Every structure is written in C-alpha cells, then in structure tokens.
mmCIF file of C-alpha atoms in Angstrom:
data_model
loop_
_atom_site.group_PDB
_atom_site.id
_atom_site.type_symbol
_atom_site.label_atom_id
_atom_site.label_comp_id
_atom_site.label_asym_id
_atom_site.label_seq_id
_atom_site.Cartn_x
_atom_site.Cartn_y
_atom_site.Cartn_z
ATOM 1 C CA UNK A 96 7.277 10.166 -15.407
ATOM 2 C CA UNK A 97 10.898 8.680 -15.209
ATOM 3 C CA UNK A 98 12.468 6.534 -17.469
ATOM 4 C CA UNK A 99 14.907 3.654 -16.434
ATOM 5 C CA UNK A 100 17.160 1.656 -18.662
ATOM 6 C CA UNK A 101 19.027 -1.018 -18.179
ATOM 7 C CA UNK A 102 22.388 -0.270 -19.806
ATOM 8 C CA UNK A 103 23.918 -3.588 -19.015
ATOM 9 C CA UNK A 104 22.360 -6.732 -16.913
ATOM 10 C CA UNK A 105 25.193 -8.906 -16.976
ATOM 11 C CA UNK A 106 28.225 -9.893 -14.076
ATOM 12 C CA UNK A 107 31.908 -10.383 -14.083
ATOM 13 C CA UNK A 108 31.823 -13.559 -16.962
ATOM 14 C CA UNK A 109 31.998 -11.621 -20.033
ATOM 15 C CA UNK A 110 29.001 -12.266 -22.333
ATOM 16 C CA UNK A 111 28.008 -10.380 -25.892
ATOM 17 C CA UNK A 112 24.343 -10.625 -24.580
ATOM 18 C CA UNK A 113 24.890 -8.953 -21.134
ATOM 19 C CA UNK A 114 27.636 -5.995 -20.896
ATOM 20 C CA UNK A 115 28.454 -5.114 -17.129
ATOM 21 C CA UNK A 116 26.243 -4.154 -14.614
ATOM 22 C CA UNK A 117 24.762 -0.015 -15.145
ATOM 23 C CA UNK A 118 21.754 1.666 -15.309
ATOM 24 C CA UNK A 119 20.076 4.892 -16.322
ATOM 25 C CA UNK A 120 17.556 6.795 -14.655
ATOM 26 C CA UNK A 121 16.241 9.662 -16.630
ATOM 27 C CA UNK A 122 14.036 11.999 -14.532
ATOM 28 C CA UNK A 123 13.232 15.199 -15.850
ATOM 29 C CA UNK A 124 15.965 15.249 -18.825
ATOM 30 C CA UNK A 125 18.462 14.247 -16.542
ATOM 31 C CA UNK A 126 20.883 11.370 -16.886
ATOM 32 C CA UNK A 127 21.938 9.653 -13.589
ATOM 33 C CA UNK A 128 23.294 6.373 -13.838
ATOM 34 C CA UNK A 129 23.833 3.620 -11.801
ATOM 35 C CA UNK A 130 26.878 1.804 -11.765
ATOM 36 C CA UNK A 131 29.496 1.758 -14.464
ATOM 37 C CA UNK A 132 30.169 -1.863 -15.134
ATOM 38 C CA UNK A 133 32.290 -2.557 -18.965
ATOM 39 C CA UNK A 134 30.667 -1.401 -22.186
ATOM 40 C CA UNK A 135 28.410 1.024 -20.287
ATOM 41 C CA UNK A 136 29.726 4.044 -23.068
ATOM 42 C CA UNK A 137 28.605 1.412 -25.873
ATOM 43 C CA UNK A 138 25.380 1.131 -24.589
ATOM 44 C CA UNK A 139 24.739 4.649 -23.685
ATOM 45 C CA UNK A 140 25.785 5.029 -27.508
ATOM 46 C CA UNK A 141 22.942 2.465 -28.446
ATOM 47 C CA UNK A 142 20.516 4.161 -26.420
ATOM 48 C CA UNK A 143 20.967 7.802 -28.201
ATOM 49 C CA UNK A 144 22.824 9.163 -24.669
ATOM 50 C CA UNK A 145 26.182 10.433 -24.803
ATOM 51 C CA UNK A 146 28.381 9.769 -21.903
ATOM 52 C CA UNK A 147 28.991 14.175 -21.657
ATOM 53 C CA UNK A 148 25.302 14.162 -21.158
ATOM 54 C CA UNK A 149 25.813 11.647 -17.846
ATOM 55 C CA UNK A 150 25.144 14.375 -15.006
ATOM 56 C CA UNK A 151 25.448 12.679 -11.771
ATOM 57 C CA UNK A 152 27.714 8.756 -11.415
ATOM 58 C CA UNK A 153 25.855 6.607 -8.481
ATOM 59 C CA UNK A 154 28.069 3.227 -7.260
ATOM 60 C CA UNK A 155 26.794 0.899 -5.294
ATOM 61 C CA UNK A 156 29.974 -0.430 -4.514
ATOM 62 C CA UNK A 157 33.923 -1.224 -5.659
ATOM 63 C CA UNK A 158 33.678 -4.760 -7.073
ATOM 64 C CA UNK A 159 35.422 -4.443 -10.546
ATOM 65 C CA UNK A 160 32.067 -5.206 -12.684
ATOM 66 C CA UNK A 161 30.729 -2.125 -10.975
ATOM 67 C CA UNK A 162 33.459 0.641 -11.766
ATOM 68 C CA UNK A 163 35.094 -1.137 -14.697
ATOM 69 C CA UNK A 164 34.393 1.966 -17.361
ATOM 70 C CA UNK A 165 34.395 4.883 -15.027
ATOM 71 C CA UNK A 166 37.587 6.302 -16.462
ATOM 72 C CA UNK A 167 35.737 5.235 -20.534
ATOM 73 C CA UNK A 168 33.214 7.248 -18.846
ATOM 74 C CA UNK A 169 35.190 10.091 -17.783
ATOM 75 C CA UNK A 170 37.085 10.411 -21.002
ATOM 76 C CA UNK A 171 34.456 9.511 -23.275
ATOM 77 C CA UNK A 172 32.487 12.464 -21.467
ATOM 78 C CA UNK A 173 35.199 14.768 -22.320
ATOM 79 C CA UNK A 174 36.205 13.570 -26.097
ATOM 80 C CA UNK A 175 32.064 14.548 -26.508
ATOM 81 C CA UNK A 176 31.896 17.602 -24.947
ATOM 82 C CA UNK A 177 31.509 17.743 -21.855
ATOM 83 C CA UNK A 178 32.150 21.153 -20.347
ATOM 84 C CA UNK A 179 31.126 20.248 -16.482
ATOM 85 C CA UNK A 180 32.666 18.809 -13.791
ATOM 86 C CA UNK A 181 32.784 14.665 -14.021
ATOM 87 C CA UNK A 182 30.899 14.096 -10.609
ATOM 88 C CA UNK A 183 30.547 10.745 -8.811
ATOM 89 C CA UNK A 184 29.103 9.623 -5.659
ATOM 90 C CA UNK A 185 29.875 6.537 -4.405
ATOM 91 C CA UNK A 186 31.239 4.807 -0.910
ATOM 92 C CA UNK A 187 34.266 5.203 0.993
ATOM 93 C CA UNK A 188 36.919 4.376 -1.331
ATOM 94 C CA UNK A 189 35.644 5.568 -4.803
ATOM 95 C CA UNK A 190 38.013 8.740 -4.199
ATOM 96 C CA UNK A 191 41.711 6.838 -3.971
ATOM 97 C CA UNK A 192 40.146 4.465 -6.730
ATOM 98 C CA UNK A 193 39.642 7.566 -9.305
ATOM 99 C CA UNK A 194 42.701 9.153 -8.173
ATOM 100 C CA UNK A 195 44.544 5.973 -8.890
ATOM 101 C CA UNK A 196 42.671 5.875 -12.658
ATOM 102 C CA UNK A 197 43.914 9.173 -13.079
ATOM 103 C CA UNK A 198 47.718 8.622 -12.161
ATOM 104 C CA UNK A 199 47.875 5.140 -14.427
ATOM 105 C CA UNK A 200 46.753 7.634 -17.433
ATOM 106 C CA UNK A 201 48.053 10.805 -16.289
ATOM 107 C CA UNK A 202 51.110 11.002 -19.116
ATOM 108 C CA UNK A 203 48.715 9.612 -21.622
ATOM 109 C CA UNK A 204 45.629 12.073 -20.521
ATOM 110 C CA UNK A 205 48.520 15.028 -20.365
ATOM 111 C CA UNK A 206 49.931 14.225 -23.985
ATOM 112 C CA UNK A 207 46.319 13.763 -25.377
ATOM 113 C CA UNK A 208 45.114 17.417 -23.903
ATOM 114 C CA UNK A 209 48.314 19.460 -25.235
ATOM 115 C CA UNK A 210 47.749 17.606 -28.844
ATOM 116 C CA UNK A 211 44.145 17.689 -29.414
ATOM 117 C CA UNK A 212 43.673 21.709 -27.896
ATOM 118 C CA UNK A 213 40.061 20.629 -27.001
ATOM 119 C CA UNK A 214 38.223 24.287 -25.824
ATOM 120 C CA UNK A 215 36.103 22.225 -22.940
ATOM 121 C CA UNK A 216 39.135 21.835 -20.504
ATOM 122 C CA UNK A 217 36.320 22.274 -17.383
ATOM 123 C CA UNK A 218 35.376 18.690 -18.754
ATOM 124 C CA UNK A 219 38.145 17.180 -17.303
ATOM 125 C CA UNK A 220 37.718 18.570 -13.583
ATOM 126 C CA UNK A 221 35.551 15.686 -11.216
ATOM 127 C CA UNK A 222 33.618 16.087 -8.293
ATOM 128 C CA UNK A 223 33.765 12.793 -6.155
ATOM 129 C CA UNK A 224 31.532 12.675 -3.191
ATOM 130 C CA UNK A 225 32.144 9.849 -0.745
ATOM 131 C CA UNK A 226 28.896 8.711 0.946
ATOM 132 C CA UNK A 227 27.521 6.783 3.697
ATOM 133 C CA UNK A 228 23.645 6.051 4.959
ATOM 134 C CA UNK A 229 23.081 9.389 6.276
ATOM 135 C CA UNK A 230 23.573 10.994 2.766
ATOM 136 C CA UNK A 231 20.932 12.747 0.685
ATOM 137 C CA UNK A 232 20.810 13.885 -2.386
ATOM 138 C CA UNK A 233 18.112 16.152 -3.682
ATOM 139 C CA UNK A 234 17.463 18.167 -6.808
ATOM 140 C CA UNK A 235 14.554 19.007 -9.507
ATOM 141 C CA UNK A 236 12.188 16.692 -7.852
ATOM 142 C CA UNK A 237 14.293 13.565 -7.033
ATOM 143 C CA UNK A 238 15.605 12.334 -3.585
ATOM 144 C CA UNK A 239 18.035 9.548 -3.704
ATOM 145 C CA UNK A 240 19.049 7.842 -0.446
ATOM 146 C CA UNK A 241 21.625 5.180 -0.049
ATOM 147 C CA UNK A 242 21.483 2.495 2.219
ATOM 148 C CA UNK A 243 23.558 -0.124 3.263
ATOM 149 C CA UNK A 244 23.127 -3.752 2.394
ATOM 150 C CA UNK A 245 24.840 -7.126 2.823
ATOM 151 C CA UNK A 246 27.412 -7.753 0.428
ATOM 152 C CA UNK A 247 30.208 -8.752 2.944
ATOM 153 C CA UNK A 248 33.290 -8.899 2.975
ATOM 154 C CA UNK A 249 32.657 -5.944 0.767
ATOM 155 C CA UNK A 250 32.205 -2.804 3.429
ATOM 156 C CA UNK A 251 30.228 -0.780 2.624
ATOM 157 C CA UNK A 252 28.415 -1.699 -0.235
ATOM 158 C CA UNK A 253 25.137 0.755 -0.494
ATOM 159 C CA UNK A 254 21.586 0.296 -2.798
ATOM 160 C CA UNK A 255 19.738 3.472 -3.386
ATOM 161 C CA UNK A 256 16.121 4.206 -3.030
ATOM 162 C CA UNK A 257 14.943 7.183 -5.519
ATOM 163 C CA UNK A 258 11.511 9.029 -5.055
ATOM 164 C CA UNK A 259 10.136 11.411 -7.212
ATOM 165 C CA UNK A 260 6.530 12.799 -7.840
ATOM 166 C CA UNK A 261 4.609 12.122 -10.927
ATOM 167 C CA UNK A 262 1.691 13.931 -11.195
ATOM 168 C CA UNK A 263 1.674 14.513 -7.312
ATOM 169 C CA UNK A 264 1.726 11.061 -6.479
ATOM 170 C CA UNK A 265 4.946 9.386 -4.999
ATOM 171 C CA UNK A 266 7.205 6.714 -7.228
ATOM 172 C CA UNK A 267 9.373 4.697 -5.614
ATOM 173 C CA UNK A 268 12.731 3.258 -7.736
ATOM 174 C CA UNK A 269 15.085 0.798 -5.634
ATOM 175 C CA UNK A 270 17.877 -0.347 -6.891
ATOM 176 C CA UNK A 271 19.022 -3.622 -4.501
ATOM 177 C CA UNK A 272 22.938 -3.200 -5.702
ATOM 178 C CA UNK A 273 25.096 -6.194 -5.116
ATOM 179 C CA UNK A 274 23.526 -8.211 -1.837
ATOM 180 C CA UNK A 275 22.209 -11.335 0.440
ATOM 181 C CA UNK A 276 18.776 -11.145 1.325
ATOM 182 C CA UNK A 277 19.072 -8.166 3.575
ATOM 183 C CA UNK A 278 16.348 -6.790 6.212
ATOM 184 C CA UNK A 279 17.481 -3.163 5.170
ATOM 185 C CA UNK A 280 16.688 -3.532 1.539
ATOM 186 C CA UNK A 281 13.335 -5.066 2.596
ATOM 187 C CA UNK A 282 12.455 -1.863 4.715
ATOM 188 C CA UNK A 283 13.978 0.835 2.159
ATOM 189 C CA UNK A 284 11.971 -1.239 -0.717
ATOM 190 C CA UNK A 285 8.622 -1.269 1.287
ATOM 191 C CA UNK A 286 5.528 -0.526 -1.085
ATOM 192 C CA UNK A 287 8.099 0.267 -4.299
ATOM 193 C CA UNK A 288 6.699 1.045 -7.709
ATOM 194 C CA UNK A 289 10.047 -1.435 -8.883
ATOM 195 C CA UNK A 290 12.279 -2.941 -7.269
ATOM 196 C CA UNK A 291 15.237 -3.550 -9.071
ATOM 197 C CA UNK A 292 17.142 -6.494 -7.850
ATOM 198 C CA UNK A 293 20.585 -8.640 -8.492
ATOM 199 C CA UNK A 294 20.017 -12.432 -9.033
ATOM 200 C CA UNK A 295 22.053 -15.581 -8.453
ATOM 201 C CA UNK A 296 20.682 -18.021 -10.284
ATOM 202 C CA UNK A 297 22.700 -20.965 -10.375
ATOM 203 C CA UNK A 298 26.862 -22.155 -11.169
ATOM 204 C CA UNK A 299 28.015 -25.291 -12.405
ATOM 205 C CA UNK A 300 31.557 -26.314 -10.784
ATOM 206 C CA UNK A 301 34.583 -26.183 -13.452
ATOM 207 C CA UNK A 302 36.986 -27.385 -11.616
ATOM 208 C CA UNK A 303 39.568 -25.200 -13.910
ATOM 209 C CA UNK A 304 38.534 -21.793 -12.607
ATOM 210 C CA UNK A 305 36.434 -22.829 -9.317
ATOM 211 C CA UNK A 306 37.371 -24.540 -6.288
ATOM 212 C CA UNK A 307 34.910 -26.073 -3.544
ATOM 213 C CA UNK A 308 34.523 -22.854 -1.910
ATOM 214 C CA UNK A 309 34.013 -20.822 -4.855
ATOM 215 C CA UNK A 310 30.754 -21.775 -6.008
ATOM 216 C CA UNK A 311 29.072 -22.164 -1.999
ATOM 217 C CA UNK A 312 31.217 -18.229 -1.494
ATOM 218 C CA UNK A 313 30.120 -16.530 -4.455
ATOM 219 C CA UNK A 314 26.343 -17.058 -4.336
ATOM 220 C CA UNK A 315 26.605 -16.378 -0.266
ATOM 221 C CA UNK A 316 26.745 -12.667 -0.805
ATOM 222 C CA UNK A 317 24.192 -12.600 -3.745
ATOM 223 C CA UNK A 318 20.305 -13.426 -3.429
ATOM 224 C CA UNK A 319 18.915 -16.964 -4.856
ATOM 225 C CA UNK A 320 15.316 -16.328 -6.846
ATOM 226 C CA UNK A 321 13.779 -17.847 -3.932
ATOM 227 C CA UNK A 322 15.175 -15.241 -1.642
ATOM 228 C CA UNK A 323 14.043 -12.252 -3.982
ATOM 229 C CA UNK A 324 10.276 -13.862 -4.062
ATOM 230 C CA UNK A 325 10.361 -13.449 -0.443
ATOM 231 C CA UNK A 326 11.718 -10.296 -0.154
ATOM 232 C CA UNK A 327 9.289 -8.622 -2.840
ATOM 233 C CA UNK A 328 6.423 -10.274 -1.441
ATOM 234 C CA UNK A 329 7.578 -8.840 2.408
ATOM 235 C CA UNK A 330 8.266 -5.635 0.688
ATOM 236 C CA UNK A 331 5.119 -5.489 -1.226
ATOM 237 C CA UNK A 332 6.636 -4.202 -4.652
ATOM 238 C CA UNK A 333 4.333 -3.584 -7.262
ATOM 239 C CA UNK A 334 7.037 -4.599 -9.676
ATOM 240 C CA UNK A 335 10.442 -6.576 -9.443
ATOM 241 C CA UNK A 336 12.800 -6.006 -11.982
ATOM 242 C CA UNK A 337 15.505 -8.447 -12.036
ATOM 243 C CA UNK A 338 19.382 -7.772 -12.938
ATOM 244 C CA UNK A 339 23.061 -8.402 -12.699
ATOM 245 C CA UNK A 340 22.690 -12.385 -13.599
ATOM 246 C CA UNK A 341 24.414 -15.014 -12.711
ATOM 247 C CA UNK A 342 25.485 -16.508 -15.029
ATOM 248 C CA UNK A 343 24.460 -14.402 -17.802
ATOM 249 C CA UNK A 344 22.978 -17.368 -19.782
ATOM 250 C CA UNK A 345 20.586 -19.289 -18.035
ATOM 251 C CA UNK A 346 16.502 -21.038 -17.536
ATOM 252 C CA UNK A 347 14.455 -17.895 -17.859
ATOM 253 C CA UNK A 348 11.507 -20.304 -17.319
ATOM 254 C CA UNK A 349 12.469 -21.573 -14.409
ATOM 255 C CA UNK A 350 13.908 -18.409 -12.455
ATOM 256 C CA UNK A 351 10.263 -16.958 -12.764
ATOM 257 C CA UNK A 352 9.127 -20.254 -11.476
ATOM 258 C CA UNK A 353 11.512 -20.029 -8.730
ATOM 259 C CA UNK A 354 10.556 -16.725 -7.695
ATOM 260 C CA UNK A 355 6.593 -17.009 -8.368
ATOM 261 C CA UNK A 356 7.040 -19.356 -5.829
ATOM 262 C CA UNK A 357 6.462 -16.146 -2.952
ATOM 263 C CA UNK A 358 5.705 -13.711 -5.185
ATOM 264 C CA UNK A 359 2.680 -13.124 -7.106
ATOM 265 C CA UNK A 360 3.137 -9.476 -8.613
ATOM 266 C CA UNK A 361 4.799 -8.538 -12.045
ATOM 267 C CA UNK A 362 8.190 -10.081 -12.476
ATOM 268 C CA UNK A 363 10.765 -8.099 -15.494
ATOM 269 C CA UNK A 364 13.738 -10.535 -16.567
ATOM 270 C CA UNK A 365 16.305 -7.986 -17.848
ATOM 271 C CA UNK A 366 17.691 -7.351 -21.046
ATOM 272 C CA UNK A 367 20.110 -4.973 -22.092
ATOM 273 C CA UNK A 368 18.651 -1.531 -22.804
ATOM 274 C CA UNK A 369 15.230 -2.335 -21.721
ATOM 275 C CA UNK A 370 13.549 0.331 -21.201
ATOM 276 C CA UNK A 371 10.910 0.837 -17.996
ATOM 277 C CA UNK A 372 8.698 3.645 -17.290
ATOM 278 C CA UNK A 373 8.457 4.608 -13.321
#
C-alpha cells in the first residue's frame, strides 16, 4: 500500500496554516514528491523525512509556488547526506530554471563546499529530465505518466497519473496539478482510487493588490468546486482529495456543499501533512 502526504496545501498568499503547494508519495520506501512549493524541507522535517532521502522531484509546472524550495531542497539534501545524484523531472524549462539557481549561488555553494570538506560531494551532482506526454517513468512497481492539462498561458503545465499494484489489484493516484476543468484530466483520472485536485474557491477584490482583471484571470486557469464535482463524478473517482486553496483561509462548509452538488463519493479537504493511504 502507498502512502501520500500532503506536505503543503496552500498557494502563492503566504499563510502559517498552508505552506506551498508539495506532496509525497511513498511507495515501497521510496520518497517521490510532488512539487516543491516554500517550506516543503520544514514539512518533510515534521513528517520524519529528510530532504537526502527525496529520491525522485516531480513538477507539474514553473509557477513560482511550485518550484519555490527546489534549490532548499537541493542543498538541504546535501547538508543531510545525500550521496546521490539530485534528480528532477519536470517540463520544458525546469533545466535553464535549475541552472539559473545554481549560477545565483554558485560563489556561495563553491565557498560553502571548500569550508565545510563534506565527504558526500556525489550529493551535489543533479539529474534533470525534461518531459512531455509521451514520457514514462517506471520502477519497483510504480508507473507515473504525465499529462498535459489546461493551465494556459502556462505551456506546458503537466498532472501525473501514478499506478501501482497492491496486493495484485491496480491503485490509481492522480494528481490534477495547477488547471481549468480539463477533458484530459477527466480521461487520465477515469475510475481513480483519489483524485487529487487544485481548488479555487473564491477572492474578494482589494483594490490595493488586484485590479478588475485579476480576480475574473486568476480563477480562469484554476477549477471552481463546482467544476471539480463534475469532473469527479464524470471521472468516477472513488475519492477526491482537494488541494492548493485559494485562498488558503476559507468556508470549508460550504466548498463541500459546492462540490456535493455533482458529486456524491468521499470528499478530503486538505491539511498540511495529512496523511492518505492509496
């Protein structure tokens, strides 16, 4: 049986309650994680994980609240003994954006490995793997498949369907990434054990960060609750776990209303380092 834990459910508004968006899956004592949004190493740390013990990165795509702590990540991973390469796989993109990590620190990550005369040096080597739909990755028991999703004008922006076998039967994990209600998520989440999905709640206009478009932009390339009844009930999932909120703060009462609305199977609000079995 996996294990998935939600590292951090939150967005881009910092919030003590929600860190940024990440999760772990944990399939056969093996850490893959899900997105590396800010505070993921602090979390990690909370859950009893060490960020060396991360073996394979999975981004859904480059906003900032998904690749915030890669380089904590990284380094972290290193400073705890890490003697493996750092590996990452992620859409076109994720390479320059590591690369460019690595130059902003590179006299700071130079001085710091002459001083400290760490032995795991091989801890500081990275493997990143730039992806699109046709990519597959397969070890120990566990496929994971990206596939593309709606998130425009971010291209491409990628949600991953995982299968495993638990006692010869199949599980299905999807995890939606950032997206609109999208026909490919429905297909790729089609009969899924969980579904784990983004949510736009709701925004109220402050007219000193926000103009008119910002609130009627922002929640066009995320799903409403109504939109993610629909899509679970189409899809069938025995259970829809729901992350990435925003806001972070909001009606728990009546999103589940919202969303009960289509769909009439198990519904999981989110809470940092909750932990689901698969």
């Amino acid at each position: 049986m996996s294990n998935l834990i939600l590292l951090g459910t939150g967005c881009p508004s910092p919030s003590s309650l929600r860190y940024g968006p990440s999760t772990l899956l944990i399939h056969n004592e093996k850490n893959y994680l899900f997105d590396c949004g800010s505070g993921v190493t602090q979390r990690l740390s909370e859950a009893g994980i060490k960020s060396s013990e991360i073996d394979v990165v999975f981004i859904t795509h480059l906003h900032s609240d998904h690749i915030m702590d890669l380089y904590q990540l990284y380094i972290s991973g290193w400073h705890q003994g890490r003697n493996t390469k750092f590996r990452v796989i992620g859409p076109k993109g994720i390479k320059s954006f590591f690369n460019n990590i690595l130059k902003a620190f590179e006299q700071e990550l130079k001085g710091r490995v002459q001083w400290e005369k760490r032995p795991n040096i091989e801890g500081l080597n990275f493997d990143i793997t730039e992806i699109d739909s046709s990519f597959l990755f397969s070890t120990d028991g566990l496929v994971v498949k990206p596939f593309e999703v709606d998130h425009y004008p971010v291209v491409p922006a990628y949600g991953y369907q995982i299968k495993h076998l638990d006692d010869s039967v199949e599980k299905i994990l999807v995890v939606s990434g950032d997206t609109r209600k999208s026909e490919s998520l429905i297909q790729n989440a089609m009969e899924a054990n969980v579904l784990l999905h983004e949510v736009f709640v709701d925004l109220q206009f402050d007219q000193n960060r926000m103009s008119k478009e910002t609130i009627k932009n922002v929640s066009d390339y995320h799903t409403s609750p109504k939109e993610i009844g629909e899509i679970a009930k189409t899809a069938n999932v025995k259970k829809l776990v729901l992350t990435h909120f925003v806001p972070p703060v909001f009606d728990k009462a009546k999103l589940l209303k919202d969303i009960s609305q289509s769909y009439e199977g198990e519904i999981i609000i989110g809470e940092d380092l909750m932990s689901i079995k698969i």
